[in-house]
Amino acid sequence: MNTFIIIITGIFGATLTFYFNERLKQGPVRSSAMLSLVVGLFFHLFPELLNPFLTKNIPVVFIGGSFIGMVSFKAKGTYVILVIASIIFSCIYLHKSQFFNGYGGALGNSAFIALLTTMGISVLFFKRNRLTNRILLARRRIVKRRKTRNKRFF
């Protein structure tokens, strides 16, 4: 049950931050900080509300999820990718070893690994994605410009 709650917390952290960032136009840093502050203060003020494991880990997982939610819509940020990346992040967080001890930014690194993995998988498996379409459109514009330049000289 604790694992399920941690995964749901990661999903909420990412999707709420993305929503505040994209829909409410608060910006990625402000969205992440505002929501993380609310969750952190809630569990600081009410520590006996849940068991000690959840009270300790929910704010941390929420902050990590909010790092995932800071992704821009232009950088292929969609809710499906955010949910999958949050699940991967939560699994990394739950099964992390002592490897990250001593490294600054272990939470951000874990979120980055989860988001990069999810975005990489989506690029590999979905042929018609926005990034490929943008590259093709840019290539067509360049070719069209070259043709119009060459026509001027002849």
mmCIF file of C-alpha atoms in Angstrom, residues 46-127:
data_model
loop_
_atom_site.group_PDB
_atom_site.id
_atom_site.type_symbol
_atom_site.label_atom_id
_atom_site.label_comp_id
_atom_site.label_asym_id
_atom_site.label_seq_id
_atom_site.Cartn_x
_atom_site.Cartn_y
_atom_site.Cartn_z
ATOM 1 C CA PHE A 46 0.589 17.091 10.664
ATOM 2 C CA PRO A 47 3.305 14.429 11.083
ATOM 3 C CA GLU A 48 1.042 11.875 12.796
ATOM 4 C CA LEU A 49 -1.541 11.880 10.007
ATOM 5 C CA LEU A 50 0.090 8.927 8.192
ATOM 6 C CA ASN A 51 2.683 6.357 9.159
ATOM 7 C CA PRO A 52 6.287 7.605 9.590
ATOM 8 C CA PHE A 53 7.473 6.099 6.287
ATOM 9 C CA LEU A 54 4.891 8.036 4.270
ATOM 10 C CA THR A 55 5.278 11.216 6.324
ATOM 11 C CA LYS A 56 8.990 11.188 5.569
ATOM 12 C CA ASN A 57 8.861 10.159 1.903
ATOM 13 C CA ILE A 58 5.740 11.810 0.445
ATOM 14 C CA PRO A 59 7.212 15.360 0.427
ATOM 15 C CA VAL A 60 10.453 14.110 -1.125
ATOM 16 C CA VAL A 61 8.681 12.136 -3.848
ATOM 17 C CA PHE A 62 6.366 15.060 -4.529
ATOM 18 C CA ILE A 63 9.359 17.354 -5.020
ATOM 19 C CA GLY A 64 10.957 14.834 -7.379
ATOM 20 C CA GLY A 65 7.697 14.526 -9.284
ATOM 21 C CA SER A 66 7.511 18.298 -9.523
ATOM 22 C CA PHE A 67 10.950 18.262 -11.170
ATOM 23 C CA ILE A 68 9.448 16.050 -13.866
ATOM 24 C CA GLY A 69 6.475 18.395 -14.193
ATOM 25 C CA MET A 70 8.794 21.313 -14.944
ATOM 26 C CA VAL A 71 9.187 20.035 -18.513
ATOM 27 C CA SER A 72 7.849 22.344 -21.194
ATOM 28 C CA PHE A 73 5.021 21.437 -23.532
ATOM 29 C CA LYS A 74 7.331 22.343 -26.408
ATOM 30 C CA ALA A 75 9.798 19.710 -25.231
ATOM 31 C CA LYS A 76 7.267 16.932 -25.830
ATOM 32 C CA GLY A 77 5.626 17.352 -22.450
ATOM 33 C CA THR A 78 2.257 15.616 -22.355
ATOM 34 C CA TYR A 79 0.311 14.170 -19.473
ATOM 35 C CA VAL A 80 0.886 10.584 -20.657
ATOM 36 C CA ILE A 81 4.646 11.072 -20.711
ATOM 37 C CA LEU A 82 4.515 12.756 -17.313
ATOM 38 C CA VAL A 83 2.573 9.880 -15.756
ATOM 39 C CA ILE A 84 4.929 7.247 -17.177
ATOM 40 C CA ALA A 85 8.007 9.238 -16.132
ATOM 41 C CA SER A 86 6.533 9.695 -12.641
ATOM 42 C CA ILE A 87 5.978 5.968 -12.275
ATOM 43 C CA ILE A 88 9.576 5.295 -13.364
ATOM 44 C CA PHE A 89 10.837 7.986 -10.979
ATOM 45 C CA SER A 90 8.855 6.560 -8.070
ATOM 46 C CA CYS A 91 10.238 3.086 -8.754
ATOM 47 C CA ILE A 92 13.782 4.476 -8.906
ATOM 48 C CA TYR A 93 13.183 6.318 -5.650
ATOM 49 C CA LEU A 94 11.762 3.269 -3.881
ATOM 50 C CA HIS A 95 14.547 0.960 -5.051
ATOM 51 C CA LYS A 96 17.475 3.331 -4.925
ATOM 52 C CA SER A 97 20.630 1.989 -3.439
ATOM 53 C CA GLN A 98 23.360 3.791 -1.604
ATOM 54 C CA PHE A 99 24.827 4.771 -4.991
ATOM 55 C CA PHE A 100 23.414 8.292 -4.815
ATOM 56 C CA ASN A 101 24.677 8.981 -1.275
ATOM 57 C CA GLY A 102 27.077 11.885 -1.368
ATOM 58 C CA TYR A 103 25.957 13.121 -4.767
ATOM 59 C CA GLY A 104 24.280 16.493 -4.785
ATOM 60 C CA GLY A 105 21.024 16.577 -6.662
ATOM 61 C CA ALA A 106 20.218 12.880 -6.470
ATOM 62 C CA LEU A 107 16.501 13.647 -6.582
ATOM 63 C CA GLY A 108 16.853 15.788 -9.683
ATOM 64 C CA ASN A 109 19.109 13.213 -11.320
ATOM 65 C CA SER A 110 16.552 10.486 -10.716
ATOM 66 C CA ALA A 111 13.802 12.667 -12.166
ATOM 67 C CA PHE A 112 15.973 13.493 -15.171
ATOM 68 C CA ILE A 113 16.744 9.816 -15.796
ATOM 69 C CA ALA A 114 13.042 8.925 -15.639
ATOM 70 C CA LEU A 115 11.986 11.770 -17.948
ATOM 71 C CA LEU A 116 14.787 11.162 -20.433
ATOM 72 C CA THR A 117 13.979 7.458 -20.545
ATOM 73 C CA THR A 118 10.313 8.112 -21.194
ATOM 74 C CA MET A 119 10.962 10.738 -23.850
ATOM 75 C CA GLY A 120 13.506 8.477 -25.545
ATOM 76 C CA ILE A 121 11.093 5.569 -25.638
ATOM 77 C CA SER A 122 8.365 7.767 -27.113
ATOM 78 C CA VAL A 123 10.726 8.983 -29.859
ATOM 79 C CA LEU A 124 11.800 5.426 -30.692
ATOM 80 C CA PHE A 125 8.360 3.845 -30.817
ATOM 81 C CA PHE A 126 6.168 6.583 -32.257
ATOM 82 C CA LYS A 127 7.202 7.419 -35.793
#
